[in-house]
PDB file of C-alpha atoms in Angstrom:
ATOM      1  CA  MET A 899       0.392  -0.128   0.152  1.00  0.00           C
ATOM      2  CA  ARG A 900       1.459   3.350  -0.646  1.00  0.00           C
ATOM      3  CA  PHE A 901       0.211   5.846   2.315  1.00  0.00           C
ATOM      4  CA  TYR A 902       0.530   9.463   2.328  1.00  0.00           C
ATOM      5  CA  HIS A 903       0.602  11.761   5.801  1.00  0.00           C
ATOM      6  CA  CYS A 904      -2.726  14.032   5.666  1.00  0.00           C
ATOM      7  CA  SER A 905      -5.633  13.977   7.356  1.00  0.00           C
ATOM      8  CA  SER A 906      -6.395  11.693   4.916  1.00  0.00           C
ATOM      9  CA  VAL A 907      -5.037   8.327   3.782  1.00  0.00           C
ATOM     10  CA  ARG A 908      -4.926   7.607   0.203  1.00  0.00           C
ATOM     11  CA  ASN A 909      -6.009   4.140  -0.788  1.00  0.00           C
ATOM     12  CA  SER A 910      -3.881   2.939  -3.944  1.00  0.00           C
ATOM     13  CA  LEU A 911      -3.764  -1.007  -3.244  1.00  0.00           C
ATOM     14  CA  GLY A 912      -0.012  -1.897  -4.224  1.00  0.00           C
ATOM     15  CA  LYS A 913       2.151  -3.587  -1.750  1.00  0.00           C
ATOM     16  CA  ASN A 914       5.537  -4.197  -3.365  1.00  0.00           C
ATOM     17  CA  ALA A 915       6.670  -1.364  -0.975  1.00  0.00           C
ATOM     18  CA  CYS A 916       5.678  -3.804   1.611  1.00  0.00           C
ATOM     19  CA  ASP A 917       6.846  -6.863  -0.140  1.00  0.00           C
ATOM     20  CA  GLN A 918      10.469  -5.396  -1.279  1.00  0.00           C
ATOM     21  CA  ASN A 919      11.481  -3.906   2.458  1.00  0.00           C
ATOM     22  CA  MET A 920       9.781  -7.938   4.107  1.00  0.00           C
ATOM     23  CA  ASP A 921      12.334  -9.799   0.929  1.00  0.00           C
ATOM     24  CA  CYS A 922      15.323  -7.782   2.888  1.00  0.00           C
ATOM     25  CA  LEU A 923      14.945  -8.647   6.032  1.00  0.00           C
ATOM     26  CA  GLY A 924      14.422 -13.035   4.520  1.00  0.00           C
ATOM     27  CA  SER A 925      11.468 -13.883   2.988  1.00  0.00           C
ATOM     28  CA  LYS A 926      11.094 -17.296   4.786  1.00  0.00           C
ATOM     29  CA  VAL A 927      10.880 -15.501   8.113  1.00  0.00           C
ATOM     30  CA  PHE A 928       8.057 -13.141   6.785  1.00  0.00           C
ATOM     31  CA  ALA A 929       6.589 -15.422   4.358  1.00  0.00           C
ATOM     32  CA  PRO A 930       3.197 -15.856   6.584  1.00  0.00           C
ATOM     33  CA  ILE A 931       2.691 -12.734   7.239  1.00  0.00           C
ATOM     34  CA  LYS A 932       2.491 -11.823   3.346  1.00  0.00           C
ATOM     35  CA  ALA A 933      -0.038 -14.586   2.693  1.00  0.00           C
ATOM     36  CA  ASP A 934      -1.794 -12.694   5.129  1.00  0.00           C
ATOM     37  CA  ILE A 935      -1.509  -9.191   4.286  1.00  0.00           C
ATOM     38  CA  ASN A 936      -2.665 -10.416   0.418  1.00  0.00           C
ATOM     39  CA  GLY A 937      -5.377 -11.804   1.150  1.00  0.00           C
ATOM     40  CA  ASN A 938      -7.237  -9.072   3.180  1.00  0.00           C
ATOM     41  CA  ILE A 939      -6.293  -6.766   1.156  1.00  0.00           C
ATOM     42  CA  THR A 940      -8.182  -8.904  -1.908  1.00  0.00           C
ATOM     43  CA  LYS A 941     -11.098  -8.159   0.539  1.00  0.00           C
ATOM     44  CA  ILE A 942     -10.282  -4.405   0.652  1.00  0.00           C
ATOM     45  CA  LYS A 943      -9.071  -4.001  -2.511  1.00  0.00           C
ATOM     46  CA  ALA A 944     -13.628  -5.492  -3.731  1.00  0.00           C
ATOM     47  CA  VAL A 945     -14.680  -3.246  -2.157  1.00  0.00           C
ATOM     48  CA  TYR A 946     -12.266  -0.469  -3.180  1.00  0.00           C
ATOM     49  CA  ASP A 947     -13.428  -1.197  -7.381  1.00  0.00           C
ATOM     50  CA  SER A 948     -16.826  -1.307  -6.265  1.00  0.00           C
ATOM     51  CA  ASP A 949     -16.478   2.120  -6.562  1.00  0.00           C
ATOM     52  CA  PRO A 950     -13.315   3.500  -6.484  1.00  0.00           C
ATOM     53  CA  VAL A 951     -14.408   7.133  -5.848  1.00  0.00           C
ATOM     54  CA  LYS A 952     -16.917   6.997  -2.787  1.00  0.00           C
ATOM     55  CA  TYR A 953     -13.997   4.236  -1.715  1.00  0.00           C
ATOM     56  CA  GLU A 954     -10.903   7.147  -2.612  1.00  0.00           C
ATOM     57  CA  THR A 955      -9.764   7.383   1.349  1.00  0.00           C
ATOM     58  CA  LEU A 956      -9.098   4.315   3.986  1.00  0.00           C
ATOM     59  CA  GLN A 957     -11.370   6.606   6.420  1.00  0.00           C
ATOM     60  CA  GLN A 958     -14.550   6.158   3.186  1.00  0.00           C
ATOM     61  CA  ILE A 959     -14.113   2.369   3.656  1.00  0.00           C
ATOM     62  CA  LEU A 960     -13.715   2.288   7.571  1.00  0.00           C
ATOM     63  CA  LEU A 961     -17.242   5.830   7.829  1.00  0.00           C
ATOM     64  CA  THR A 962     -19.233   3.572   4.802  1.00  0.00           C
ATOM     65  CA  GLU A 963     -18.717   0.540   6.897  1.00  0.00           C
ATOM     66  CA  LYS A 964     -19.603   2.116  10.523  1.00  0.00           C
ATOM     67  CA  SER A 965     -22.510   3.620   9.365  1.00  0.00           C
ATOM     68  CA  ILE A 966     -24.071   0.304   7.525  1.00  0.00           C
ATOM     69  CA  TYR A 967     -23.192  -2.191   9.620  1.00  0.00           C
ATOM     70  CA  GLY A 968     -23.742  -0.224  12.722  1.00  0.00           C
ATOM     71  CA  SER A 969     -23.012  -2.409  16.116  1.00  0.00           C
ATOM     72  CA  GLU A 970     -21.790  -4.711  14.419  1.00  0.00           C
ATOM     73  CA  TRP A 971     -18.876  -2.875  12.864  1.00  0.00           C
ATOM     74  CA  PRO A 972     -15.746  -3.502  13.115  1.00  0.00           C
ATOM     75  CA  LYS A 973     -15.875  -6.718  13.146  1.00  0.00           C
ATOM     76  CA  VAL A 974     -17.516  -6.825   8.963  1.00  0.00           C
ATOM     77  CA  GLY A 975     -16.762  -6.800   6.233  1.00  0.00           C
ATOM     78  CA  ALA A 976     -14.059  -4.428   4.897  1.00  0.00           C
ATOM     79  CA  THR A 977     -13.032  -3.233   8.308  1.00  0.00           C
ATOM     80  CA  LEU A 978     -12.611  -6.092   8.806  1.00  0.00           C
ATOM     81  CA  ALA A 979     -10.007  -6.869   6.871  1.00  0.00           C
ATOM     82  CA  LEU A 980      -8.245  -2.655   7.774  1.00  0.00           C
ATOM     83  CA  MET A 981      -8.518  -4.402  11.376  1.00  0.00           C
ATOM     84  CA  TRP A 982      -6.012  -7.960  10.721  1.00  0.00           C
ATOM     85  CA  LEU A 983      -3.778  -5.357   7.995  1.00  0.00           C
ATOM     86  CA  LYS A 984      -3.769  -3.582  10.588  1.00  0.00           C
ATOM     87  CA  SER A 985      -3.117  -5.602  13.364  1.00  0.00           C
ATOM     88  CA  VAL A 986      -0.130  -7.994  10.902  1.00  0.00           C
ATOM     89  CA  PHE A 987       0.817  -4.894   7.749  1.00  0.00           C
ATOM     90  CA  LEU A 988       0.836  -2.164  10.393  1.00  0.00           C
ATOM     91  CA  ARG A 989       2.030  -3.357  13.120  1.00  0.00           C
ATOM     92  CA  GLY A 990       4.966  -4.445  10.249  1.00  0.00           C
ATOM     93  CA  LEU A 991       5.378  -1.183   9.197  1.00  0.00           C
ATOM     94  CA  ARG A 992       6.055   0.088  13.552  1.00  0.00           C
ATOM     95  CA  PHE A 993       8.227  -3.229  13.411  1.00  0.00           C
ATOM     96  CA  ILE A 994      10.191  -1.607  10.410  1.00  0.00           C
ATOM     97  CA  GLN A 995      10.052   1.494  11.233  1.00  0.00           C
ATOM     98  CA  VAL A 996      12.232   0.532  14.692  1.00  0.00           C
ATOM     99  CA  LEU A 997      14.246  -1.424  13.204  1.00  0.00           C
ATOM    100  CA  LEU A 998      15.687   1.014  10.597  1.00  0.00           C
ATOM    101  CA  GLN A 999      15.595   4.340  13.099  1.00  0.00           C
ATOM    102  CA  SER A1000      17.978   1.581  15.428  1.00  0.00           C
ATOM    103  CA  LEU A1001      20.963   0.834  13.068  1.00  0.00           C
ATOM    104  CA  VAL A1002      20.188   4.444  12.156  1.00  0.00           C
ATOM    105  CA  ASP A1003      21.210   4.501  15.819  1.00  0.00           C
ATOM    106  CA  GLY A1004      24.135   2.824  15.980  1.00  0.00           C
ATOM    107  CA  GLU A1005      22.966  -0.058  17.753  1.00  0.00           C
ATOM    108  CA  ARG A1006      25.127  -3.012  17.779  1.00  0.00           C
ATOM    109  CA  ASP A1007      25.614  -6.110  19.134  1.00  0.00           C
ATOM    110  CA  GLU A1008      29.492  -5.601  20.307  1.00  0.00           C
ATOM    111  CA  ASP A1009      30.287  -9.021  19.890  1.00  0.00           C
ATOM    112  CA  ASN A1010      29.248  -9.462  16.776  1.00  0.00           C
ATOM    113  CA  PRO A1011      28.726  -6.688  15.240  1.00  0.00           C
ATOM    114  CA  ASN A1012      27.632  -7.609  11.604  1.00  0.00           C
ATOM    115  CA  LEU A1013      24.277  -9.519  13.173  1.00  0.00           C
ATOM    116  CA  ILE A1014      21.261  -7.305  13.970  1.00  0.00           C
ATOM    117  CA  ARG A1015      19.729  -9.199  16.060  1.00  0.00           C
ATOM    118  CA  ILE A1016      19.517  -6.770  19.171  1.00  0.00           C
ATOM    119  CA  ASN A1017      18.086  -5.296  16.469  1.00  0.00           C
ATOM    120  CA  ILE A1018      15.213  -7.100  15.547  1.00  0.00           C
ATOM    121  CA  THR A1019      14.821  -7.964  19.061  1.00  0.00           C
ATOM    122  CA  LYS A1020      14.052  -4.000  19.860  1.00  0.00           C
ATOM    123  CA  ALA A1021      11.930  -3.768  16.935  1.00  0.00           C
ATOM    124  CA  TYR A1022      10.018  -6.964  18.039  1.00  0.00           C
ATOM    125  CA  ASP A1023       9.658  -5.921  21.485  1.00  0.00           C
ATOM    126  CA  ARG A1024       8.376  -2.766  21.154  1.00  0.00           C
ATOM    127  CA  ALA A1025       6.351  -3.304  17.300  1.00  0.00           C
ATOM    128  CA  LEU A1026       4.782  -6.857  17.666  1.00  0.00           C
ATOM    129  CA  LYS A1027       5.540  -8.164  20.949  1.00  0.00           C
ATOM    130  CA  ARG A1028       3.419  -7.495  23.280  1.00  0.00           C
ATOM    131  CA  TYR A1029       0.206  -8.878  20.954  1.00  0.00           C
ATOM    132  CA  HIS A1030       0.919 -12.368  20.640  1.00  0.00           C
ATOM    133  CA  GLY A1031       0.793 -14.987  22.262  1.00  0.00           C
ATOM    134  CA  TRP A1032       4.070 -17.029  23.955  1.00  0.00           C
ATOM    135  CA  ILE A1033       3.931 -20.091  21.729  1.00  0.00           C
ATOM    136  CA  VAL A1034       4.442 -16.961  18.735  1.00  0.00           C
ATOM    137  CA  GLN A1035       7.336 -15.135  20.298  1.00  0.00           C
ATOM    138  CA  ASN A1036       8.854 -18.510  20.622  1.00  0.00           C
ATOM    139  CA  VAL A1037       8.768 -19.086  16.526  1.00  0.00           C
ATOM    140  CA  PHE A1038       9.282 -15.532  16.572  1.00  0.00           C
ATOM    141  CA  LYS A1039      12.576 -15.883  18.880  1.00  0.00           C
ATOM    142  CA  ALA A1040      13.410 -18.444  16.709  1.00  0.00           C
ATOM    143  CA  ALA A1041      12.947 -16.798  13.600  1.00  0.00           C
ATOM    144  CA  GLN A1042      15.764 -14.546  13.946  1.00  0.00           C
ATOM    145  CA  TYR A1043      18.286 -17.048  13.306  1.00  0.00           C
ATOM    146  CA  ALA A1044      16.908 -16.909   9.683  1.00  0.00           C
ATOM    147  CA  ALA A1045      17.480 -13.707   9.534  1.00  0.00           C
ATOM    148  CA  PRO A1046      20.693 -11.928   7.291  1.00  0.00           C
ATOM    149  CA  CYS A1047      23.614 -10.005   8.142  1.00  0.00           C
ATOM    150  CA  ARG A1048      23.709  -6.886   8.988  1.00  0.00           C
ATOM    151  CA  SER A1049      25.757  -6.004   5.753  1.00  0.00           C
ATOM    152  CA  ASP A1050      23.574  -7.891   4.213  1.00  0.00           C
ATOM    153  CA  PHE A1051      20.193  -6.020   5.191  1.00  0.00           C
ATOM    154  CA  LEU A1052      21.979  -3.086   3.999  1.00  0.00           C
ATOM    155  CA  LYS A1053      22.963  -3.539   0.885  1.00  0.00           C
ATOM    156  CA  ALA A1054      19.315  -5.256  -0.126  1.00  0.00           C
ATOM    157  CA  LEU A1055      18.277  -1.717   1.390  1.00  0.00           C
ATOM    158  CA  SER A1056      20.579  -0.419  -1.569  1.00  0.00           C
ATOM    159  CA  LYS A1057      19.039  -3.127  -3.977  1.00  0.00           C
ATOM    160  CA  ASP A1058      22.282  -3.792  -4.242  1.00  0.00           C
ATOM    161  CA  GLN A1059      24.083  -1.483  -4.851  1.00  0.00           C
ATOM    162  CA  GLU A1060      27.254  -0.902  -4.193  1.00  0.00           C
ATOM    163  CA  VAL A1061      26.713   2.231  -1.849  1.00  0.00           C
ATOM    164  CA  ALA A1062      29.144   2.833   1.560  1.00  0.00           C
ATOM    165  CA  GLU A1063      27.631   2.287   5.326  1.00  0.00           C
ATOM    166  CA  GLU A1064      27.253   6.184   6.298  1.00  0.00           C
ATOM    167  CA  GLU A1065      25.196   6.890   2.998  1.00  0.00           C
ATOM    168  CA  CYS A1066      23.496   3.829   3.327  1.00  0.00           C
ATOM    169  CA  LEU A1067      22.223   4.718   6.268  1.00  0.00           C
ATOM    170  CA  ARG A1068      21.885   8.507   5.827  1.00  0.00           C
ATOM    171  CA  LYS A1069      19.456   7.602   3.133  1.00  0.00           C
ATOM    172  CA  VAL A1070      17.005   5.739   5.875  1.00  0.00           C
ATOM    173  CA  CYS A1071      16.867   8.047   8.535  1.00  0.00           C
ATOM    174  CA  GLN A1072      15.830  10.603   5.717  1.00  0.00           C
ATOM    175  CA  PHE A1073      13.287   8.238   4.570  1.00  0.00           C
ATOM    176  CA  LEU A1074      12.158   7.639   7.857  1.00  0.00           C
ATOM    177  CA  ILE A1075      11.158  10.786   8.304  1.00  0.00           C
ATOM    178  CA  ASN A1076       8.421   9.836   6.224  1.00  0.00           C
ATOM    179  CA  PHE A1077       7.679   6.854   7.094  1.00  0.00           C
ATOM    180  CA  THR A1078       7.378   7.294  10.611  1.00  0.00           C
ATOM    181  CA  ALA A1079       5.186  10.436  10.295  1.00  0.00           C
ATOM    182  CA  THR A1080       2.840   8.007   8.204  1.00  0.00           C
ATOM    183  CA  VAL A1081       2.280   5.262  10.241  1.00  0.00           C
ATOM    184  CA  ASP A1082       1.507   6.955  12.747  1.00  0.00           C
ATOM    185  CA  ALA A1083      -1.166   9.076  10.757  1.00  0.00           C
ATOM    186  CA  ILE A1084      -2.478   5.859  10.289  1.00  0.00           C
ATOM    187  CA  TYR A1085      -2.293   4.523  14.361  1.00  0.00           C
ATOM    188  CA  GLU A1086      -3.951   7.937  14.380  1.00  0.00           C
ATOM    189  CA  MET A1087      -6.743   7.340  12.188  1.00  0.00           C
ATOM    190  CA  TYR A1088      -7.861   4.617  13.964  1.00  0.00           C
ATOM    191  CA  SER A1089      -6.788   5.318  16.674  1.00  0.00           C
ATOM    192  CA  ALA A1090      -9.518   8.473  16.629  1.00  0.00           C
ATOM    193  CA  MET A1091     -12.041   6.144  15.058  1.00  0.00           C
ATOM    194  CA  ASN A1092     -12.454   3.965  17.592  1.00  0.00           C
ATOM    195  CA  ALA A1093     -11.435   1.396  15.131  1.00  0.00           C
ATOM    196  CA  GLU A1094      -8.932  -1.504  17.505  1.00  0.00           C
ATOM    197  CA  LEU A1095      -9.182  -5.095  17.756  1.00  0.00           C
ATOM    198  CA  ASP A1096      -5.963  -6.043  20.177  1.00  0.00           C
ATOM    199  CA  TYR A1097      -6.725 -10.152  19.873  1.00  0.00           C
ATOM    200  CA  LEU A1098      -3.448 -12.077  20.469  1.00  0.00           C
ATOM    201  CA  VAL A1099      -1.870 -14.474  18.034  1.00  0.00           C
TER     202      VAL A1099
END
């Protein structure tokens, strides 16, 4: 999805950026998440395609379905798919945000400076852990060992181009300015509409 930091979050339903970010972290680690995202995007896209003008923004989908479904909302329709995207996709964006910020801040494991497990752990603890039961927490802990090393991860962020680490991190820092604002705006939208589902998985 391509989101814009503005009062109305546009409903552009491509997912290439998400795929690329997760592929940098190891496709095996995030394959189940990507499959879940694809299914929920399909549901939302069906609503969007039914009337692209009426459903130009995510807010318009939420507001329209809230008026249609009444007390059943937000656990029905495209809104429910959006809730699961929030659970998986948007929390995943927060995970990516914290991970990248941790790298930019220079946080490293002194004993293993070319591993990013310390960065991944911080991102997981802040963005995802509280939504997971102990089984999923342990699965994620094991999955960290499939993550790439720091140098490979930064190279993947640079689209396999030979870029100095400092230059790569400088670009990541610039990217985080708008990325963080966008993620914050989406969370604020859901919170303001009281559209929250905090299931444990």
